[in-house]
Short mmCIF file of C-alpha atoms in Angstrom, two decimals:
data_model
loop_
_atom_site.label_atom_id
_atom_site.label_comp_id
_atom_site.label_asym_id
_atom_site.label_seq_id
_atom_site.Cartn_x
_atom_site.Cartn_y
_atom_site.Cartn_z
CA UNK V 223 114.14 91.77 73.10
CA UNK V 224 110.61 90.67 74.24
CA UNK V 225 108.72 93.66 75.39
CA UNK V 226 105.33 93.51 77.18
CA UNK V 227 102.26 94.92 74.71
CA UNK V 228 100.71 98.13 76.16
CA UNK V 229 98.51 101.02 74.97
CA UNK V 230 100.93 103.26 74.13
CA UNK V 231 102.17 106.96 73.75
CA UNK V 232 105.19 108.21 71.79
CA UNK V 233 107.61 110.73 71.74
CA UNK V 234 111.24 111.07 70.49
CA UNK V 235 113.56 110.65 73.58
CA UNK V 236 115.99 113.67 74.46
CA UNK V 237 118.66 112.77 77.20
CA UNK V 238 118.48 114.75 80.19
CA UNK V 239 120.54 113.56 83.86
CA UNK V 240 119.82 113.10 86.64
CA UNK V 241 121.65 113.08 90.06
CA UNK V 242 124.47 110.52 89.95
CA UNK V 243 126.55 108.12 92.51
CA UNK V 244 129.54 109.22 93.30
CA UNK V 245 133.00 106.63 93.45
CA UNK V 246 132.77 103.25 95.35
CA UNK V 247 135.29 104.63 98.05
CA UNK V 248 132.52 107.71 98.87
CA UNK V 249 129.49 105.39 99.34
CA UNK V 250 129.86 105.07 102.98
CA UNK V 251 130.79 108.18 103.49
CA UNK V 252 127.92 110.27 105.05
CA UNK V 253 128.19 113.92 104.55
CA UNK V 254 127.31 116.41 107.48
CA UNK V 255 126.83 119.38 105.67
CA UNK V 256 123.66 121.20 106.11
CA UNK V 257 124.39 124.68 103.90
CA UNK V 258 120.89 126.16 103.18
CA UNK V 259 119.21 123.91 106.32
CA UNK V 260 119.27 123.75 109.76
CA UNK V 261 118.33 120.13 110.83
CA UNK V 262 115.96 120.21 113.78
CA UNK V 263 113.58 117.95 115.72
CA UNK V 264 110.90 116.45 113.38
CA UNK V 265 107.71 113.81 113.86
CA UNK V 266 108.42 110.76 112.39
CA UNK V 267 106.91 110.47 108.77
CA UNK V 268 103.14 108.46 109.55
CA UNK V 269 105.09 107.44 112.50
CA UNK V 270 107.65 105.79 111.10
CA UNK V 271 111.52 105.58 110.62
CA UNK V 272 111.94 102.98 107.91
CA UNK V 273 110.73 103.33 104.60
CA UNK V 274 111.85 101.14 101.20
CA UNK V 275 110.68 103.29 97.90
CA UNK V 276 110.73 103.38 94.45
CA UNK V 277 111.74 106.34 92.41
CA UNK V 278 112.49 107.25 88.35
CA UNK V 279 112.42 109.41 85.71
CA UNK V 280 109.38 107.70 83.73
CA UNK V 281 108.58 110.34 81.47
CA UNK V 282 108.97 110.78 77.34
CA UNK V 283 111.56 113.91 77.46
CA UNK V 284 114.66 112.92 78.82
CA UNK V 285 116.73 109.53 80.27
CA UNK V 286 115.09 107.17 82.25
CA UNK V 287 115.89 106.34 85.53
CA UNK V 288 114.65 104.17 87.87
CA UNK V 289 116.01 103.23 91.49
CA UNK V 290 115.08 101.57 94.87
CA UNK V 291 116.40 103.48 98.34
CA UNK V 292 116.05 102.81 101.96
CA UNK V 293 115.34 105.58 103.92
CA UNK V 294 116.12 105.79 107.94
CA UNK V 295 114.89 108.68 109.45
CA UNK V 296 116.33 110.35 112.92
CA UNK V 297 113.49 112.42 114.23
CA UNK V 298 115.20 113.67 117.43
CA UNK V 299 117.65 115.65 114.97
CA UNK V 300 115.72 115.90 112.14
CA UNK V 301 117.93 114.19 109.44
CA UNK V 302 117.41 110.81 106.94
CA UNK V 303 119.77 108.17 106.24
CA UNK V 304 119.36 106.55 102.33
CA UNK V 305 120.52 103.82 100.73
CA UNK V 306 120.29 104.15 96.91
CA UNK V 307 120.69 101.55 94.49
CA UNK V 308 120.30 102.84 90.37
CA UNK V 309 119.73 101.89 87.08
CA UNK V 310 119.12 103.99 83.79
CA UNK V 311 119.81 104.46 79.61
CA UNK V 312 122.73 105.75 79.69
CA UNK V 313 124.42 102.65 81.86
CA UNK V 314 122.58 99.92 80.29
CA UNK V 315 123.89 97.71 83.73
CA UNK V 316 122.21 94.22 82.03
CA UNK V 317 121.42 91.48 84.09
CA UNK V 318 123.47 89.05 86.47
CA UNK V 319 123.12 85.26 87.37
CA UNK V 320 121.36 85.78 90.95
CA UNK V 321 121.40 81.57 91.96
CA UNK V 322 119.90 78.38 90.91
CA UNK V 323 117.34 75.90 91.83
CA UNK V 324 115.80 72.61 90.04
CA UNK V 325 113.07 73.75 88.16
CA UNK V 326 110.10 71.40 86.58
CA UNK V 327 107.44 71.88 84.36
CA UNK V 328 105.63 69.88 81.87
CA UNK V 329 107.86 66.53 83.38
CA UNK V 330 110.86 68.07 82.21
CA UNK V 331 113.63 69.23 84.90
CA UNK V 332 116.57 71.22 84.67
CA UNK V 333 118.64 73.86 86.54
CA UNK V 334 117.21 77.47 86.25
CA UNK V 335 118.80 80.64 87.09
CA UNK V 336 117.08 83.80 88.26
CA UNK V 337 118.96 86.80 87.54
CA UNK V 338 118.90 90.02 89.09
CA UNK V 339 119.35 93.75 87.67
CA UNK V 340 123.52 94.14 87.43
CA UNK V 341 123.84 95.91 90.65
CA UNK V 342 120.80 95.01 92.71
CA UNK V 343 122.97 92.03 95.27
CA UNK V 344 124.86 91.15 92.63
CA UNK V 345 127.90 92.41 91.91
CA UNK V 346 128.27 93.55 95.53
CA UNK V 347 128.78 96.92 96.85
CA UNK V 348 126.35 98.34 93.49
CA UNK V 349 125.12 100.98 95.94
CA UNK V 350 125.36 104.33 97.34
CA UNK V 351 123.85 105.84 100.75
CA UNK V 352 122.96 110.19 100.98
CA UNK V 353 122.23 112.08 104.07
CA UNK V 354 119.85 114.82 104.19
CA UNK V 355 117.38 116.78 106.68
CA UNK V 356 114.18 116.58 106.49
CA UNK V 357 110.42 118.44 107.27
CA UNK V 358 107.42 116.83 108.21
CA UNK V 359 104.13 118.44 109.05
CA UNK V 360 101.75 115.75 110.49
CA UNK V 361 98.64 118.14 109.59
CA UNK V 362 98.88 117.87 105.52
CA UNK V 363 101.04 115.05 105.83
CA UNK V 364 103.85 116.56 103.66
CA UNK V 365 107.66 115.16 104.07
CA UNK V 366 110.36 117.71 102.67
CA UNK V 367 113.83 116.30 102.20
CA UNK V 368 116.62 118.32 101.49
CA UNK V 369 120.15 116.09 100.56
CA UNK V 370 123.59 117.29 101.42
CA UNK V 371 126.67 117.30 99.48
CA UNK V 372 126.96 115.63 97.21
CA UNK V 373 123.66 116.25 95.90
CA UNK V 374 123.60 119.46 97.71
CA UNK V 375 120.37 121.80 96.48
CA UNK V 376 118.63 118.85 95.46
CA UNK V 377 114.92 118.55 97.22
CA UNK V 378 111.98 116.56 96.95
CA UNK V 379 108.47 116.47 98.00
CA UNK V 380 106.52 113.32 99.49
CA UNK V 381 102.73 113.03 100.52
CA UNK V 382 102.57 110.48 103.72
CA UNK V 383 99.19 108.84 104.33
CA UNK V 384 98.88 105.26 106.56
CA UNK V 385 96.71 102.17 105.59
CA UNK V 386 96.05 101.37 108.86
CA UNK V 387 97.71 101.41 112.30
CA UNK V 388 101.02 99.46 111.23
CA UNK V 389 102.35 101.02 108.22
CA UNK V 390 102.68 104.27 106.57
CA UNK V 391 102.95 105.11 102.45
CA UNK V 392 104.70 107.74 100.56
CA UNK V 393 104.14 109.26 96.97
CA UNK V 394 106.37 111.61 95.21
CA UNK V 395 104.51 115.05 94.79
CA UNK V 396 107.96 117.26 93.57
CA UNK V 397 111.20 117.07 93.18
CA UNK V 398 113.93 119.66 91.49
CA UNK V 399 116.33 117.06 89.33
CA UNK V 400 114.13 115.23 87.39
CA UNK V 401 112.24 112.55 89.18
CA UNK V 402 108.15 112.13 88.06
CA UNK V 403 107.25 108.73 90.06
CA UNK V 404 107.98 107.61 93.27
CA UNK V 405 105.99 105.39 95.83
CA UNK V 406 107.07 103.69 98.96
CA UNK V 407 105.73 102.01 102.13
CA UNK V 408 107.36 102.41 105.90
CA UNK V 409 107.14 101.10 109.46
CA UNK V 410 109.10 100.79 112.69
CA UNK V 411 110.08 97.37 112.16
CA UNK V 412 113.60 96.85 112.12
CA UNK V 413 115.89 96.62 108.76
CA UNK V 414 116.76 92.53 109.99
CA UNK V 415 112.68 92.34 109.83
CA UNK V 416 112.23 90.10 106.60
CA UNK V 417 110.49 86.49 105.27
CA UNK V 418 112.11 83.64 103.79
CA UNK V 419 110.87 82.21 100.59
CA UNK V 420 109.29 79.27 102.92
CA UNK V 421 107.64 82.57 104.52
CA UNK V 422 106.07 84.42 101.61
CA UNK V 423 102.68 84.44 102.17
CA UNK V 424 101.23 83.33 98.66
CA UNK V 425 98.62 85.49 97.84
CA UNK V 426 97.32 87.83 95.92
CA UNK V 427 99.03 91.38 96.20
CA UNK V 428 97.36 94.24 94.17
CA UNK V 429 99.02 97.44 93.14
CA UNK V 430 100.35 99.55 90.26
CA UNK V 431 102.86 100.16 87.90
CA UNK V 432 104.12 102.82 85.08
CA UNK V 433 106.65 101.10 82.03
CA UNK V 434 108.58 103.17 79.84
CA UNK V 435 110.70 101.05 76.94
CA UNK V 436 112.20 101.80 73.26
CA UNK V 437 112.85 99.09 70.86
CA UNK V 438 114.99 101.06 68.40
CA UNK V 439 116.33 103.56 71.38
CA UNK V 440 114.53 106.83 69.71
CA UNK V 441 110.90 106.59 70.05
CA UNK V 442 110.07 105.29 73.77
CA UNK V 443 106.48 104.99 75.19
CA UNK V 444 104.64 104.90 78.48
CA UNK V 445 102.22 102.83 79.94
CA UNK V 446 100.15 104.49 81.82
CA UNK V 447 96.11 105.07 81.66
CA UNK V 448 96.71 108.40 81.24
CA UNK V 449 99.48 110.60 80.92
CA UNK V 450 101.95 109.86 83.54
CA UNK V 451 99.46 107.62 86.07
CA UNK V 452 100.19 104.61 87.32
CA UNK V 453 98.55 102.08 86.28
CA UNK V 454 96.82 99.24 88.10
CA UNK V 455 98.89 95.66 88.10
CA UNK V 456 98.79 92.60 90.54
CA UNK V 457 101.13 89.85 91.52
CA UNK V 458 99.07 86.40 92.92
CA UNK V 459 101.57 84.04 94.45
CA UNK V 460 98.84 81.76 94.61
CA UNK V 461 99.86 78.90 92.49
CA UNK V 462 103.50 79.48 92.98
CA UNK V 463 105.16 76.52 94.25
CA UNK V 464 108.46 75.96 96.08
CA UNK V 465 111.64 74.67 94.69
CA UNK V 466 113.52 72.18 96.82
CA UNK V 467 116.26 74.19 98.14
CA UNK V 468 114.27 76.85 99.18
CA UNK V 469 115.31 79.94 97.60
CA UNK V 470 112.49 80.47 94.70
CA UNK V 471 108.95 80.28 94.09
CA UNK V 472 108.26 79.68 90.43
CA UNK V 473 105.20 78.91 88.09
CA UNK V 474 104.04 78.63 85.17
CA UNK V 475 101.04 80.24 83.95
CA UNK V 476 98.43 80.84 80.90
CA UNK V 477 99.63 84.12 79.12
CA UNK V 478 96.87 86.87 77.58
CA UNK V 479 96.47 86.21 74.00
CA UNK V 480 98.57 89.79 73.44
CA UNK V 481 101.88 88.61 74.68
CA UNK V 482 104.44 85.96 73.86
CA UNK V 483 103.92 86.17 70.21
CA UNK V 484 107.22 87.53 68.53
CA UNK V 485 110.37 85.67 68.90
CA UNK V 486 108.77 82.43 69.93
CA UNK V 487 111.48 78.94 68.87
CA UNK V 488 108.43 76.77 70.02
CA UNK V 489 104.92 76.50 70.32
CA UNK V 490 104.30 76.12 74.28
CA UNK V 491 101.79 78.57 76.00
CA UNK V 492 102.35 80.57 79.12
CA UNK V 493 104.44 82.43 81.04
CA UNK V 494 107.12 81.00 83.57
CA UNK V 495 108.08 83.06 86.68
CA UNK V 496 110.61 82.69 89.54
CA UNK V 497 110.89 84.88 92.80
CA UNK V 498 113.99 83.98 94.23
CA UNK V 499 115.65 85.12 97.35
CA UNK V 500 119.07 84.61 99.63
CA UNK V 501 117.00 84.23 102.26
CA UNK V 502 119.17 86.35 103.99
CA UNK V 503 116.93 89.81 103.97
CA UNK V 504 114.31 91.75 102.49
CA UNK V 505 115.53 92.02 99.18
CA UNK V 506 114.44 89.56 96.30
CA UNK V 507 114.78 89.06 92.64
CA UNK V 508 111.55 88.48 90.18
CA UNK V 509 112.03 87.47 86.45
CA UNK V 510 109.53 85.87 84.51
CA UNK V 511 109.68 85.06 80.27
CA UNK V 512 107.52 83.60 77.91
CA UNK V 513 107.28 79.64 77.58
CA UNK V 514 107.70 79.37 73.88
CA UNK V 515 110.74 81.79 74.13
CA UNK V 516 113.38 78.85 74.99
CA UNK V 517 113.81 75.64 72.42
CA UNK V 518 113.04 72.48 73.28
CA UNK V 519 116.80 71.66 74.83
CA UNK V 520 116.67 74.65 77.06
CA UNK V 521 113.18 74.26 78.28
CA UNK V 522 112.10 75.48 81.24
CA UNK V 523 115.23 77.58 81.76
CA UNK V 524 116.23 80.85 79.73
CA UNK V 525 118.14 83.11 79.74
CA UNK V 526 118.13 85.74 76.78
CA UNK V 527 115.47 88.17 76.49
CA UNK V 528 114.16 88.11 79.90
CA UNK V 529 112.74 90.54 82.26
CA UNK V 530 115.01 91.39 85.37
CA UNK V 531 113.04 92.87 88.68
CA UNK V 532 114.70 94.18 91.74
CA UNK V 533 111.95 93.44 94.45
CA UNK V 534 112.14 94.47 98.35
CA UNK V 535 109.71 93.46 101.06
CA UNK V 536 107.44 95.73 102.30
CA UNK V 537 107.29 94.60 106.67
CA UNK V 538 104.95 96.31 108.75
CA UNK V 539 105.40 97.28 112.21
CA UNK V 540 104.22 93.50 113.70
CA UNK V 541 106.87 91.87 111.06
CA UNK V 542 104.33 90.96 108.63
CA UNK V 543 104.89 90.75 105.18
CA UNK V 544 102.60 93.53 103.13
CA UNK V 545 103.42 93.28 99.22
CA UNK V 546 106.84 94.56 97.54
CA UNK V 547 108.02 97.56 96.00
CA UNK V 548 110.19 96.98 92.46
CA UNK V 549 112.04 98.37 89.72
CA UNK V 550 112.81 96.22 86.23
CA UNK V 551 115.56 96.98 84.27
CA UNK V 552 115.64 94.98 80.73
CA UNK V 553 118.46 96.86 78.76
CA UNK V 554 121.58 94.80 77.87
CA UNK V 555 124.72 96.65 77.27
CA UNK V 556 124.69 97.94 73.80
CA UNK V 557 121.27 96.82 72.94
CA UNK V 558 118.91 99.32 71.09
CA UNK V 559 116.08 98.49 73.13
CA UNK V 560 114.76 98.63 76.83
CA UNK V 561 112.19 98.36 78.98
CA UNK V 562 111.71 99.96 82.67
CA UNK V 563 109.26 99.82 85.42
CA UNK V 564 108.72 100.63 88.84
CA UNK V 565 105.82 98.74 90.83
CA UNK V 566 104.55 98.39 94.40
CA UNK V 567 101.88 96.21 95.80
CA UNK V 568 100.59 96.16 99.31
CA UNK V 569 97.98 94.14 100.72
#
C-alpha cells in the first residue's frame, strides 16, 4: 500500500466503537422518539437547513472512523433529518469500480476507472438516515443535536459561523461516542442543487485535512501540525482537463520529491488524478496514484494501491459551487495497512 509521507506521531492503536448502522430494512425508517427531549421551535443553524459534513474518529486510542452525512433541519419543530454514509477499521469496505472514461497522457490512451469508497454510490443503498432534535442559540452560535433511537443518548456539539451572506459552516466542538473531527458547510439551496463535471469551476480550492493510517495495523499516526489540528491542504482544478464523455476531470501532475518513491515498476514522475462524477448530483469520487506505480502495459490506468475519496459539493444559497467536503478510505479487506482522511475546502 502507497501511503502519503507526513510528519508523524505514534501510538499503539486500542479498538474502541463507535455508533453503528443498523440493518438495510431500518435505514428508511425514521424514528419519532424523543425520550430525554422535547423537540421545539428552533432558528435555523446560520440560517440554513441543508448542511453536507464530515465526521471521524481521527485520534491514536481507539478505531477510526470516518463518515459523510447530510443533515436537513426542520426549524418550525425543531428536529434534523441525516443521511449517514460510514467507513472504518474494523469493516475494511475496500474500494469499488465507480465508471470509466478514455484517459491520455504522455500519447498513450487507454480506459481508466475511478473507483469510489465500497459504499459511497456504489454498491447502492450503503447508507443509513437518523432523526434527532436539535438546539440552536444564534447568540454563541452553538447547534446541540440530540439523536433518537437508535442512537438514543447520543449528543453532539457544533460551532456555526457564516463566510458570508450565502453559506453557513459547522465544526465539531463535543460529542459523547467518540467522534474528535468534524467540519461541514450549509445553505438553503435545495438537495437537486449540484454541477456537472462540464460545471466544476476549475480553480483553486483551499482548505484542510487530518490523516490517520497504519502500515502494519498496530502503530497508526496522525497528521496533523499539532496534536489533533487540522492541517492546511488545497485542491487546484486548474490544469485539470475534461475527458470526452464528460464524467471526469483528470491530470497529471509533478509530485514533491517525498512521495512516489516505494513500490514504483517504472521510472515516470508525477501524480495522476481523476474527479469523476454521475453527473446526476452532488456527490463525486476523487482518486489520484503515483505515475511510476503502474508498468508500462497498464499506463495511465491503475488500479492497486490507490487512494479512494468520497467527495460532495459544497452549493451555496445562489447554486454556486464553493469547494467539497471528503472522506478517503484506503483499507482493502484483510490488508494490514490503511490510510483515512477527512478534508473540506471552500472558496
Amino acid at each position: 500500500m502507497i501511503f502519503l509521507v507526513f510528519s508523524l506521531l505514534s501510538l499503539s492503536c486500542t479498538k474502541s466503537k463507535a455508533p453503528v448502522a443498523d440493518d438495510p430494512e431500518s435505514v428508511q425508517r425514521k424514528q419519532s422518539s424523543t425520550e430525554a427531549l422535547v423537540a421545539a421551535a428552533q432558528d435555523l443553524p446560520g440560517g440554513k437547513a441543508r448542511f453536507s459534513a464530515v465526521v471521524g474518529n481521527m485520534d491514536l486510542s481507539g478505531e477510526t472512523v470516518v463518515r459523510i452525512c447530510n443533515w436537513t433541519f426542520n426549524p418550525g419543530a425543531g428536529t434534523v433529518a441525516a443521511t449517514y454514509w460510514d467507513w472504518n477499521t474494523a469493516d475494511e469496505k475496500g474500494k469499488t469500480l465507480f465508471n470509466a472514461h478514455t484517459c491520455t497522457f504522455e500519447g498513450i490512451s487507454k480506459t481508466a476507472n475511478p473507483y469510489t469508497p465500497a459504499g459511497w454510490m456504489l454498491p447502492a443503498g450503503q447508507y443509513f438516515g437518523r432523526t434527532g432534535v436539535y438546539t440552536y442559540n444564534a447568540t454563541t452560535g452553538i447547534l446541540s443535536i440530540a439523536w433518537d433511537a437508535p442512537w438514543a443518548g447520543v449528543t453532539e456539539s457544533w460551532n456555526v459561523s457564516n463566510p458570508d451572506a450565502f453559506s453557513a459552516k459547522v465544526s465539531l466542538r463535543s460529542s459523547n461516542y467518540g467522534l474528535t473531527h468534524g467540519r461541514g458547510y450549509g445553505s438553503n439551496a435545495s438537495w437537486s442543487t449540484f454541477k456537472t463535471i462540464a460545471q466544476v469551476p476549475r480553480v483553486l480550492y483551499r482548505g484542510f485535512r487530518i490523516a490517520v493510517w497504519s502500515k502494519n495495523g498496530t502503530t497508526i499516526y496522525i497528521d496533523t501540525i499539532g496534536a489533533g489540528a487540522w492541517k492546511a491542504d488545497k485542491l487546484n482544478l486548474s490544469p485539470f482537463t475534461a475527458s470526452a464523455n464528460g464524467n471526469t476531470l483528470h491530470a497529471l501532475l509533478p509530485s514533491s520529491d517525498d512521495v512516489c518513491n516505494d513500490g514504483c515498476t517504472t521510472s515516470r514522475n508525477g501524480i495522476i488524478y481523476h474527479l469523476a462524477s454521475n453527473n446526476n448530483g452532488r456527490s463525486m469520487v476523487y482518486n489520484h496514484f503515483c505515475a511510476c506505480l503502474p508498468t508500462n502495459d497498464e499506463f495511465p490506468t491503475y488500479n492497486r494501491n490507490l487512494h479512494p475519496y468520497a467527495f460532495q459539493q459544497i452549493i451555496d444559497d445562489n447554486g454556486n459551487m464553493r469547494g467539497f467536503v471528503g472522506i478517503e478510505q484506503q483499507d482493502e479487506p484483510g490488508s494490514a495497512g490503511y490510510q483515512y482522511q477527512l478534508k473540506e475546502y471552500f472558496q
